[in-house]
XYZ file of C-alpha atoms in Angstrom:
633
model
C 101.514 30.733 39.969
C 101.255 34.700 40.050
C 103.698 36.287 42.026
C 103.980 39.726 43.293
C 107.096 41.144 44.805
C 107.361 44.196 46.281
C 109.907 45.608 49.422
C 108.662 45.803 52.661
C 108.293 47.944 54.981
C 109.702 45.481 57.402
C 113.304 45.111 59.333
C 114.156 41.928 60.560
C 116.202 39.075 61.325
C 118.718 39.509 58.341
C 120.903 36.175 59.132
C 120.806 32.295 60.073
C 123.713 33.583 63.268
C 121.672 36.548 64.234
C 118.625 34.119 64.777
C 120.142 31.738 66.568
C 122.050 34.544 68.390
C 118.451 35.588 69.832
C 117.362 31.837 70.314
C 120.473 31.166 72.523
C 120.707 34.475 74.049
C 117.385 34.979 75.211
C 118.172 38.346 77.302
C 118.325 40.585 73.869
C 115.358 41.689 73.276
C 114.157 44.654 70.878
C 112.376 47.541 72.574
C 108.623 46.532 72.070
C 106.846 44.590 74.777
C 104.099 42.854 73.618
C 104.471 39.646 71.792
C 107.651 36.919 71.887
C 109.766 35.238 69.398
C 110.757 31.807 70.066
C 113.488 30.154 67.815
C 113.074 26.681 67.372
C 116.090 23.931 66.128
C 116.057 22.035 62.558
C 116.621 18.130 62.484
C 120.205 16.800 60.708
C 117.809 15.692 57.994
C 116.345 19.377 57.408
C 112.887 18.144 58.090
C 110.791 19.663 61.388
C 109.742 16.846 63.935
C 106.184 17.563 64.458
C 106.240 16.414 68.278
C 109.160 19.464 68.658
C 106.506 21.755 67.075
C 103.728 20.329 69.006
C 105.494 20.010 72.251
C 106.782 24.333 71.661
C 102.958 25.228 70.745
C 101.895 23.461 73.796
C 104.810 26.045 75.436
C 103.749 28.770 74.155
C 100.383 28.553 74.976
C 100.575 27.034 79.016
C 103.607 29.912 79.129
C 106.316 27.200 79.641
C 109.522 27.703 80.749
C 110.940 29.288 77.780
C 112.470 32.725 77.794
C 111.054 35.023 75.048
C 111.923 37.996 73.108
C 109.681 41.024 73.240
C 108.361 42.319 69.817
C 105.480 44.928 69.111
C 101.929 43.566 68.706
C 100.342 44.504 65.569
C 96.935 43.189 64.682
C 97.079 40.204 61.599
C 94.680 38.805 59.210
C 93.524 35.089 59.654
C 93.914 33.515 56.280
C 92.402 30.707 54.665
C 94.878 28.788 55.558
C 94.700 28.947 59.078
C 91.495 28.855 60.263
C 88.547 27.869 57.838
C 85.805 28.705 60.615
C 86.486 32.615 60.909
C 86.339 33.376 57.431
C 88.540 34.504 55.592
C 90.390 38.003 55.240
C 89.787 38.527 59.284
C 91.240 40.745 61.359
C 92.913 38.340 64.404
C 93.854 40.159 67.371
C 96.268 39.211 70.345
C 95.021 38.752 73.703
C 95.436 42.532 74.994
C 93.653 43.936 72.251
C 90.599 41.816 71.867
C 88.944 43.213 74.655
C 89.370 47.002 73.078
C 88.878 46.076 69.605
C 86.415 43.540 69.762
C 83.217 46.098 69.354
C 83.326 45.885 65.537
C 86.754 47.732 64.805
C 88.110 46.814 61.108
C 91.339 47.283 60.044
C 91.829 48.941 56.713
C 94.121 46.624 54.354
C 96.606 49.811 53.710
C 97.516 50.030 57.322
C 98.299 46.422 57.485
C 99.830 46.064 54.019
C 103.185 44.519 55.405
C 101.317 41.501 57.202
C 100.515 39.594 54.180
C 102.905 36.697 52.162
C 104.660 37.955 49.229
C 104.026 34.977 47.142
C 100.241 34.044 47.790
C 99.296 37.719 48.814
C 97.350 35.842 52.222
C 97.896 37.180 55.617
C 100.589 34.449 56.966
C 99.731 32.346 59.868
C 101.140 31.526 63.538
C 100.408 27.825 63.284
C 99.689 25.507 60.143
C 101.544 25.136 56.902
C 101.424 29.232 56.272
C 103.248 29.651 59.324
C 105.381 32.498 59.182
C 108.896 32.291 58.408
C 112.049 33.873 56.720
C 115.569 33.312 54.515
C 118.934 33.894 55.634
C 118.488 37.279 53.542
C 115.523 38.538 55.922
C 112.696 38.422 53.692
C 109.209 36.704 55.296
C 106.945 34.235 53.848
C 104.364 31.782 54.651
C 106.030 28.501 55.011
C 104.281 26.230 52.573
C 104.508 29.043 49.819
C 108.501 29.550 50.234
C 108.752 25.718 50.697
C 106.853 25.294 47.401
C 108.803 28.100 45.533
C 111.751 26.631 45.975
C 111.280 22.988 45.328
C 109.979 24.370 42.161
C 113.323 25.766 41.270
C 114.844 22.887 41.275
C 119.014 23.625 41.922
C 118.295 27.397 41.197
C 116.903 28.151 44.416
C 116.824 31.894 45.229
C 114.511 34.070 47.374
C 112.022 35.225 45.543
C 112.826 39.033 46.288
C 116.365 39.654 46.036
C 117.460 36.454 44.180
C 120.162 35.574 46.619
C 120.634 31.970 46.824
C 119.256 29.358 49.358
C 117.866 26.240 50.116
C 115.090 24.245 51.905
C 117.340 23.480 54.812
C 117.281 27.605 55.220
C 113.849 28.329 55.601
C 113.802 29.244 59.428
C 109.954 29.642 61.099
C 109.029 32.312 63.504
C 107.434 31.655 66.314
C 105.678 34.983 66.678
C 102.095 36.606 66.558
C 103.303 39.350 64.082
C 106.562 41.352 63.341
C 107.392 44.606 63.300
C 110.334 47.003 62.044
C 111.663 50.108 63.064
C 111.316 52.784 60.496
C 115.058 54.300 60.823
C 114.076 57.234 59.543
C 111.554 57.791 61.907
C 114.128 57.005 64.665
C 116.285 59.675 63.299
C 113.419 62.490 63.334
C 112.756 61.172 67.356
C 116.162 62.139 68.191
C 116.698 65.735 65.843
C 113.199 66.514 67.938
C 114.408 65.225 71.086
C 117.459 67.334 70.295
C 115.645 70.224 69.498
C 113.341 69.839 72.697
C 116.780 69.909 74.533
C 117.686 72.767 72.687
C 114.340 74.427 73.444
C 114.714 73.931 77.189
C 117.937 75.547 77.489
C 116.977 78.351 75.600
C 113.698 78.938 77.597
C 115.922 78.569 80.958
C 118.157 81.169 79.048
C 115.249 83.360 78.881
C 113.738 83.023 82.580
C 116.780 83.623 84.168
C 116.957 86.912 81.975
C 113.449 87.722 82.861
C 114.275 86.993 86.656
C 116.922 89.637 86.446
C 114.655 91.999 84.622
C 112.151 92.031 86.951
C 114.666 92.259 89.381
C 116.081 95.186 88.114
C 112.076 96.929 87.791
C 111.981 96.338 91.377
C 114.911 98.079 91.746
C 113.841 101.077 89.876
C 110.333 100.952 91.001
C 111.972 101.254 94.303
C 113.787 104.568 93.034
C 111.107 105.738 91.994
C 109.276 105.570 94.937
C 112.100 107.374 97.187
C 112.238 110.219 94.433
C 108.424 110.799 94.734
C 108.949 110.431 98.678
C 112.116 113.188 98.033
C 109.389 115.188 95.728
C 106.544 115.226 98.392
C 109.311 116.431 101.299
C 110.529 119.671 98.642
C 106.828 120.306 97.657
C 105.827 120.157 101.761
C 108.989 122.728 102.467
C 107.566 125.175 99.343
C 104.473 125.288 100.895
C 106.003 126.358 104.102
C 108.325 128.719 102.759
C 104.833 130.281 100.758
C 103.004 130.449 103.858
C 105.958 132.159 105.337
C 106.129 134.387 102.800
C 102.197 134.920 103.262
C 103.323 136.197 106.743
C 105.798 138.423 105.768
C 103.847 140.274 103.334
C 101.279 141.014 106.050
C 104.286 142.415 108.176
C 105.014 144.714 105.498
C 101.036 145.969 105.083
C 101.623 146.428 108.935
C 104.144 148.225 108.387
C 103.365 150.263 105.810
C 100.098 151.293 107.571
C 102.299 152.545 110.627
C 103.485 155.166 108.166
C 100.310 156.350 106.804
C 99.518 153.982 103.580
C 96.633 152.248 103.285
C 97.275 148.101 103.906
C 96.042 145.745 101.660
C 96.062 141.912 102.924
C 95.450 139.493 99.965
C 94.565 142.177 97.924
C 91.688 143.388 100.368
C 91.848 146.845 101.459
C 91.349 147.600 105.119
C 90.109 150.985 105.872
C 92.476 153.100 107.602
C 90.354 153.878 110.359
C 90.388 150.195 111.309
C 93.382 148.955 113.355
C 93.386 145.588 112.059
C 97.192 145.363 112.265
C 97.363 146.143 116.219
C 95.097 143.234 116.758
C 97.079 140.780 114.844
C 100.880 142.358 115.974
C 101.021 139.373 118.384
C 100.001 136.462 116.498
C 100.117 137.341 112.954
C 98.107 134.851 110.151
C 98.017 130.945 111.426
C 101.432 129.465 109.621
C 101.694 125.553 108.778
C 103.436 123.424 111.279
C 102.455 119.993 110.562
C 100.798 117.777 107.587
C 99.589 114.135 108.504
C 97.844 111.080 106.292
C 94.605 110.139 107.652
C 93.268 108.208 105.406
C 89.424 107.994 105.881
C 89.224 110.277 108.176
C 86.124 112.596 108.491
C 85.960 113.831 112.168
C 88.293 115.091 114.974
C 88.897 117.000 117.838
C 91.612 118.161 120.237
C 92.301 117.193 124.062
C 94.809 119.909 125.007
C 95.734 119.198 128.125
C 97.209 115.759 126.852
C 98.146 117.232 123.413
C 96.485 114.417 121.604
C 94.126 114.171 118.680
C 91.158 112.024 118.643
C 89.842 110.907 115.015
C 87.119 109.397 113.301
C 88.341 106.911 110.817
C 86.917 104.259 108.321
C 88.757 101.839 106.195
C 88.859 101.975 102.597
C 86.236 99.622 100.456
C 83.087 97.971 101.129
C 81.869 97.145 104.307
C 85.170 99.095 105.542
C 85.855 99.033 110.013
C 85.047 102.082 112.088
C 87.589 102.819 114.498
C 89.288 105.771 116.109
C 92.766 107.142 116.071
C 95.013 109.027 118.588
C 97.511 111.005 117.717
C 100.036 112.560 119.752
C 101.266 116.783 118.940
C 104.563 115.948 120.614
C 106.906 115.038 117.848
C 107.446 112.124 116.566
C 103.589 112.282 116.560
C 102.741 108.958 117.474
C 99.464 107.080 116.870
C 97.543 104.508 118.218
C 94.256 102.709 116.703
C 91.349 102.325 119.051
C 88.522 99.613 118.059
C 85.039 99.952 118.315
C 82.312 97.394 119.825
C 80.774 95.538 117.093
C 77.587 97.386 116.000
C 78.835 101.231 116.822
C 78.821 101.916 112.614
C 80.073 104.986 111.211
C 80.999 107.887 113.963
C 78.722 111.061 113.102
C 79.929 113.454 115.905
C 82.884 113.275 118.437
C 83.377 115.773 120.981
C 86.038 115.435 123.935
C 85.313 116.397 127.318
C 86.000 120.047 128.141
C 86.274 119.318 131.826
C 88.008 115.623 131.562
C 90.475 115.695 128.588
C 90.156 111.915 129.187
C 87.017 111.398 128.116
C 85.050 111.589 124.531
C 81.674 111.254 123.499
C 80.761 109.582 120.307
C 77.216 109.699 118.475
C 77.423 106.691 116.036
C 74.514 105.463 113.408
C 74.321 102.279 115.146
C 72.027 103.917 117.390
C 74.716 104.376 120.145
C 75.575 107.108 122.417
C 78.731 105.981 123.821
C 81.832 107.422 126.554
C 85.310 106.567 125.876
C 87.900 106.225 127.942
C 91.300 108.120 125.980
C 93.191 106.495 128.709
C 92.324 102.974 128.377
C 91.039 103.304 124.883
C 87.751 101.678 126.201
C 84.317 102.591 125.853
C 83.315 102.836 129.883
C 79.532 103.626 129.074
C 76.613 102.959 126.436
C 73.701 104.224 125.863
C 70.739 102.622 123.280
C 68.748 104.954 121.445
C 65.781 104.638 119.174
C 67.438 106.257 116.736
C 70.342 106.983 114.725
C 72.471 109.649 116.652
C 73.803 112.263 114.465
C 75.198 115.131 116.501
C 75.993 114.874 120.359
C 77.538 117.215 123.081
C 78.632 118.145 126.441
C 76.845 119.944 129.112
C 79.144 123.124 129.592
C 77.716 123.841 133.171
C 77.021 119.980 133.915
C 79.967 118.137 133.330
C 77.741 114.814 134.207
C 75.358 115.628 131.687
C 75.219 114.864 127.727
C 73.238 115.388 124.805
C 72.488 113.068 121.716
C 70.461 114.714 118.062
C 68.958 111.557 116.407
C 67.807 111.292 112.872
C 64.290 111.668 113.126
C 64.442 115.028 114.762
C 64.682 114.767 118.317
C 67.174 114.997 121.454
C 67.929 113.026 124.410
C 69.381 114.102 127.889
C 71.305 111.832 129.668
C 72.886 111.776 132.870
C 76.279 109.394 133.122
C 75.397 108.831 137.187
C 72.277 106.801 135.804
C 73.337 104.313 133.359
C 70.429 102.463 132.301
C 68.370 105.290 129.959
C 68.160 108.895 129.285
C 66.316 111.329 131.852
C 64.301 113.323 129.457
C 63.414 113.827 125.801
C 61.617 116.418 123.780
C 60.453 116.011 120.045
C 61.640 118.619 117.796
C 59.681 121.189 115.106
C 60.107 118.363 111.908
C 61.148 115.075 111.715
C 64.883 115.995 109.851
C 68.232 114.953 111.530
C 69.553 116.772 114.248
C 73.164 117.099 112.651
C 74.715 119.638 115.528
C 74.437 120.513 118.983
C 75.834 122.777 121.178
C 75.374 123.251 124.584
C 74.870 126.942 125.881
C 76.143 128.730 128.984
C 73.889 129.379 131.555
C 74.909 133.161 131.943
C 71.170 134.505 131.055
C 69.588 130.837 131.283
C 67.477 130.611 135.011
C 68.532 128.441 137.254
C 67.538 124.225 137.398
C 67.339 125.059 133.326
C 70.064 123.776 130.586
C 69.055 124.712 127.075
C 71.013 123.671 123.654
C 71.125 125.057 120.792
C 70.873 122.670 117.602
C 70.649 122.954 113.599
C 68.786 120.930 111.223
C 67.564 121.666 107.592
C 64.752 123.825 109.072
C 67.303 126.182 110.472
C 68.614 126.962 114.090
C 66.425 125.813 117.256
C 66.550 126.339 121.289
C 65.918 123.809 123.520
C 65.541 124.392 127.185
C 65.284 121.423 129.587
C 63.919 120.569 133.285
C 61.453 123.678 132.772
C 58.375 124.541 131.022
C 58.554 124.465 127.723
C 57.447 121.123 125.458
C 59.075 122.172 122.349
C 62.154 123.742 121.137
C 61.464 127.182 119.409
C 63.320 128.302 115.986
C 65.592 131.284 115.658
C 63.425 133.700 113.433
C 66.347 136.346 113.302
C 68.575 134.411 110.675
C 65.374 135.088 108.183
C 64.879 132.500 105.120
C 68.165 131.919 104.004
C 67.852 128.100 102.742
C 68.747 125.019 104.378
C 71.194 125.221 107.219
C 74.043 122.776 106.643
C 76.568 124.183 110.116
C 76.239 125.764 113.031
C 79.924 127.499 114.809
C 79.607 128.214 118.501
C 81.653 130.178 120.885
C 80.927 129.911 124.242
C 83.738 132.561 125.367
C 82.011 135.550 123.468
C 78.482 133.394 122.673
C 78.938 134.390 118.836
C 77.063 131.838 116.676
C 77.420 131.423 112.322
C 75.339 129.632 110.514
C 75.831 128.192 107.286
C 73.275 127.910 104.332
C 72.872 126.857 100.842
C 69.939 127.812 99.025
C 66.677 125.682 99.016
C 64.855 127.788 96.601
C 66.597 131.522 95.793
C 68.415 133.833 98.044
C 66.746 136.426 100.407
C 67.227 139.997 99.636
C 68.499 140.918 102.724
C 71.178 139.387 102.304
C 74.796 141.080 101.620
C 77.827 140.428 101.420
C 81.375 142.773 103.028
C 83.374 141.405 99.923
C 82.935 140.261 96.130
C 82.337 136.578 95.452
C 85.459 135.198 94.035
C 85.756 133.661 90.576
C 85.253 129.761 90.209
C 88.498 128.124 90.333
C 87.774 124.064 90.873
C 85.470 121.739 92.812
C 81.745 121.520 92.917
C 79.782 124.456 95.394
C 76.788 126.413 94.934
C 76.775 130.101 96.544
C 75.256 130.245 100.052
C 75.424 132.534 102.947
C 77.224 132.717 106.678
C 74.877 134.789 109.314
C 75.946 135.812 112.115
C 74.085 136.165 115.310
C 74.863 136.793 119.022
C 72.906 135.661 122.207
C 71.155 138.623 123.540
C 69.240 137.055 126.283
C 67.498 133.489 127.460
C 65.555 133.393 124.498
C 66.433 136.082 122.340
C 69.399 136.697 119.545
C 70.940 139.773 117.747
C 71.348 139.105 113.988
C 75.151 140.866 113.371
C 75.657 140.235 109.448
C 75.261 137.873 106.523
C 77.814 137.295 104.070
C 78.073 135.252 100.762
C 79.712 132.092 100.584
C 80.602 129.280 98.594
C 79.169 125.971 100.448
C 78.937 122.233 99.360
C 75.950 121.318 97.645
C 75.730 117.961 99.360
C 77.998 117.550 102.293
C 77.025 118.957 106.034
C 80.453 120.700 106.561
C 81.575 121.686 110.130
C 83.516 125.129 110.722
C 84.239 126.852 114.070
C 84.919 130.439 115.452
C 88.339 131.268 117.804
C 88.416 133.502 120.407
C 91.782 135.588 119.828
C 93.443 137.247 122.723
C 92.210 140.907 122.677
C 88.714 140.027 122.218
C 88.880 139.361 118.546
C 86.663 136.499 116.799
C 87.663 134.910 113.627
C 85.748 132.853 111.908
C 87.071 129.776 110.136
C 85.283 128.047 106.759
C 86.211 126.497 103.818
C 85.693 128.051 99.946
C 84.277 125.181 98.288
C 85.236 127.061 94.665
C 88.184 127.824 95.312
C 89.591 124.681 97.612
C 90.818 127.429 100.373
C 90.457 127.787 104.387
C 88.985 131.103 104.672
C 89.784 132.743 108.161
C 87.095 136.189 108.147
C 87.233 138.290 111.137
C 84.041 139.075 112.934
C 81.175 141.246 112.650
C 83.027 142.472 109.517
C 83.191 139.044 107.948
C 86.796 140.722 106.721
C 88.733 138.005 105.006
C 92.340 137.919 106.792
C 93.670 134.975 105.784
C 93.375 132.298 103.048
C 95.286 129.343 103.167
C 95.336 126.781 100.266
C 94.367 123.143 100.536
C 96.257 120.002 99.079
C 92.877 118.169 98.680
C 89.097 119.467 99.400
C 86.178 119.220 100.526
C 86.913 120.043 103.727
C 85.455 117.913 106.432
C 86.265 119.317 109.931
C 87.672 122.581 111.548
C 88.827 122.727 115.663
C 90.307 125.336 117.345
C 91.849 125.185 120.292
C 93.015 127.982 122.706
C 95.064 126.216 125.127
C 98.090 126.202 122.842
C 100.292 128.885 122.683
C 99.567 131.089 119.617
C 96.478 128.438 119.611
C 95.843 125.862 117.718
C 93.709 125.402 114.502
C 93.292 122.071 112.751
C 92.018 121.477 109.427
C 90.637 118.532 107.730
C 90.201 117.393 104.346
C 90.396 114.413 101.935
C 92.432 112.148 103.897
C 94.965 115.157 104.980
C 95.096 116.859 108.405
C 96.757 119.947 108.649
C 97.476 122.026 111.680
C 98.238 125.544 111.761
C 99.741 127.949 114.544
C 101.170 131.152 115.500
C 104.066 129.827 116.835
C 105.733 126.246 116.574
C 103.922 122.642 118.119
C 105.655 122.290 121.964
């Protein structure tokens, strides 16, 4: 017969006493889970009583009482031998893998190599005369092959493998489905990778812990940092002061070297000797920083000074962003307090506080609402619906019950607060462009039973009388075709008015200007004019001067004009080129003061005279600064 021997891949049962250790001791089992090994007992006469075997397959397949030990499944070939009706060379699988493997899955003969007989080179059996089974030296073969090998031998028995000596009487079978070994040095590559896993772990808890401080310590610095830059912002704030301060003292010198005969010079302006400029300004001297305050989306404000509070328009930052309001306080430690707006009001467009009732504020809003607000309950106490957007919106200055409201498509509605439900009268204006400012007039030269306003659009400057004749407003010829009027100053002390253009198409050549145009320094501005006019009766106006100015080519800035003590008007404006507040006294449009800006364009300018020194308040990109003669009370 040809043989072919060859080691396997195998580890198993290497000993007669470690067999029958297992059979007696059926708690050890090996770590796989799958199939069981059953020992079974020899005869004194060495032969295998077929009842035994009959009566332990019957066992093993009703799951008798025996106890078995665990060994991994493997799939084995059906030979010959054991079952003629599934052909032969047949892949026979255990029960928990015939469902998966049943859909025409093969096993290739390499993977399987170690599941055949030695000897015959068939797949050994479960059952039958190729049953499985092994010597006392460990090596497996069917049983009728082995059992034939050796009574071939004759008294020189020996396993076929490693020649080491045996007999009939030690052929042991093995009551399993298939057997498995345990490549050791497998084994030994599981735990030098488990190690290193181990290994790894530590290492990367090493690391995190080091990364934890790390970050800890960036939070630390990143904390330094941000009191340095709070430490920077307080030393750049106190050189700004001490500059303005030194802006001051300069002009006290020019004062006082004009009291001995030399000619001043403020900013590098000269002042004609003739002019007393410095006797006007002995008093009060330039408007000095006092206080800088964050608002961040702010664009509106105005003062209540009889409360010392500030009332601002605010928006949040981003898409969508709440309109609400803000109060501030002028009293150190300046304290603030949000005020919501009913759902609907939009963005605020023009906010004026009562000059009669510090306590109340009017509020013209693009949600088409004219509304009253309470400053002391930080309520709205009365609504009004309009068909319109309101833009611009003011107080009566001889009816303190009265109010007016610009809307978008050109015209303005009179209300009365005593009648709640709509507004008392209405007049269409010249075009159909937004009414962005309104101011109400005093009634000096105005006949009686009449209010009239005076309001700016892109057309230019317009008078509107109510509760008399007239159907339509009628525009202010004297400030001549200067562009597209973008703000309109009012004061109603000394009825001075400036407009503010920026060219529509070119400049008129009338106009002139009482100093050079400065140089370009930053920002975006296109050269426009301030004109000045003053009321000269009901219905007519004096045209006083027209300077050049630098003015936003998109915005609808808002400036103002103060009433000094000794009759003296400056007018206040922002430089667009040059980022400055320019303070220009009046007719003269003189330039007395320029203060720089942290951020520009400027949004808003107030003035109020109920302050000592007064009060002037600035507003740009998300900074309010306020300026006085003499230190906040």
């Amino acid at each position: 017969m040809y043989c072919r021997l060859f080691s396997l891949s195998f580890l198993f049962l290497p000993s007669n006493s470690l067999l029958n250790g297992l059979i007696h001791n059926p708690k050890m089992s090996n770590p796989y889970s799958n199939v069981y090994i059953v020992g079974d007992q020899e005869s004194e006469d060495g032969t295998e009583p077929e009842a035994e075997e009959d009566e332990e397959d019957s066992e093993e397949e009703g799951g008798g009482g025996e106890e078995f030990i665990p060994v991994t499944e493997w799939p084995r070939f059906l030979s010959s031998k054991e079952g003629k009706k599934g052909g032969e060379g047949r892949v026979c699988l255990s029960a928990g893998e015939y469902g998966e493997n049943s859909q025409g899955n093969e096993w290739n003969r390499g993977d399987i190599e170690g599941l055949f007989c030695p000897i015959c080179m068939e797949a050994w059996t479960t059952t039958g005369d190729h049953h499985v089974c092994c010597l006392p030296c460990g090596h497996i073969y069917g049983f009728s092959c082995i059992h034939k090998w050796l009574q071939q031998r004759g008294t020189s028995r020996k396993c076929p493998q490693c020649n080491r000596k045996c007999t009939l009487k030690d052929v042991r079978k093995l009551f399993a489905s298939r057997v498995v070994a345990i490549d050791g040095e497998s084994q030994k590559r599981i735990r030098s990778l488990e190690a290193n896993c181990i290994s790894l772990e530590k290492t990367s808890a090493v690391l995190s812990k080091k990364e934890t401080e790390w970050q800890k310590r960036e939070a630390e610095w990143q904390k330094s940092e941000a009191e340095w830059q709070k430490r920077e912002a307080a030393l750049q704030q106190e050189v700004h002061q001490l500059k303005e301060k030194t802006k001051y003292l300069e002009h006290l010198i020019d004062v006082q070297s004009r009291t001995f005969g030399c000619a001043p010079s403020i900013r590098g302006l000269q002042v004609p000797l003739g002019h007393n400029l410095g006797s006007e300004f002995n008093e009060q001297g330039p408007f000095i920083l006092q206080k800088e305050l964050r608002v961040d989306g702010a664009r509106l404000f105005d003062v209540d000074a009889s409360s010392k509070n500030l009332l601002i328009a605010r928006r949040l930052q981003g898409l969508g962003g709440t309109h609400f309001l803000t109060k501030m306080s002028l009293v150190a430690p300046y304290e603030t307090e949000d005020i919501s707006l009913p759902f609907g009001t939009k963005a605020v467009r023009d906010l004026h506080i009562c000059p009669s009732d510090g306590s109340l504020a009017l509020l013209a809003s693009l949600g088409k609402k004219l509304s009253v607000l309470s400053t002391e309950s930080n309520n709205v106490i009365l609504a009004y619906d309009l068909p319109a957007a309101a833009w611009s919106c003011s107080w009566d200055l001889n009816r303190s019950h009265q109010i007016y409201a610009g809307l978008q498509n050109g015209s303005v509605l009179v209300f009365d607060m005593r009648q709640t439900a709509r507004h008392m009268d209405s007049m269409n204006g010249l075009t159909s462009n937004p009414v962005h400012t309104i101011h109400s007039l005093h009634n000096s030269t105005i006949p009686s039973g009449i209010t009239a306003i005076l309001s700016a659009s892109s057309v230019g400057i317009c008078q509107w009388s109510f509760g008399g004749s007239e159907e339509r407003p009628f525009l202010v010829s004297e400030t001549g075709n200067q562009g597209v009027c973008i703000s309109l100053a009012y004061c109603p002390n000394s009825d001075d008015i400036i407009a503010s253009y920026r060219p529509r198409i070119d400049f008129s050549n009338e106009m002139a200007s009482s100093q050079p145009l400065l140089t370009p320094v930053n920002g975006q501005g296109v050269q426009g004019s301030h004109v000045h006019l003053k009321r000269a009766g009901s219905n007519s106006y004096q045209k006083l001067g027209v300077t050049c100015a630098n003015v936003n080519d998109v915005r609808l800035p808002r400036f103002t004009i103060m009433n000094i003590e000794n009759h003296v008007c400056l007018f206040a404006s922002g430089d667009e080129l040059t980022g400055e507040l320019v303070l220009q006294k009046l007719p003269s449009f003189t330039v007395v003061q320029r203060v720089t800006l942290p951020k520009h364009p400027i949004h808003d300018v107030k003035y109020s005279h109920a302050f000592d020194g007064g009060l002037l308040g600035c507003l740009s990109e998300d900074i309010l600064q306020l300026f006085s003669n003499h230190a906040l009370k």
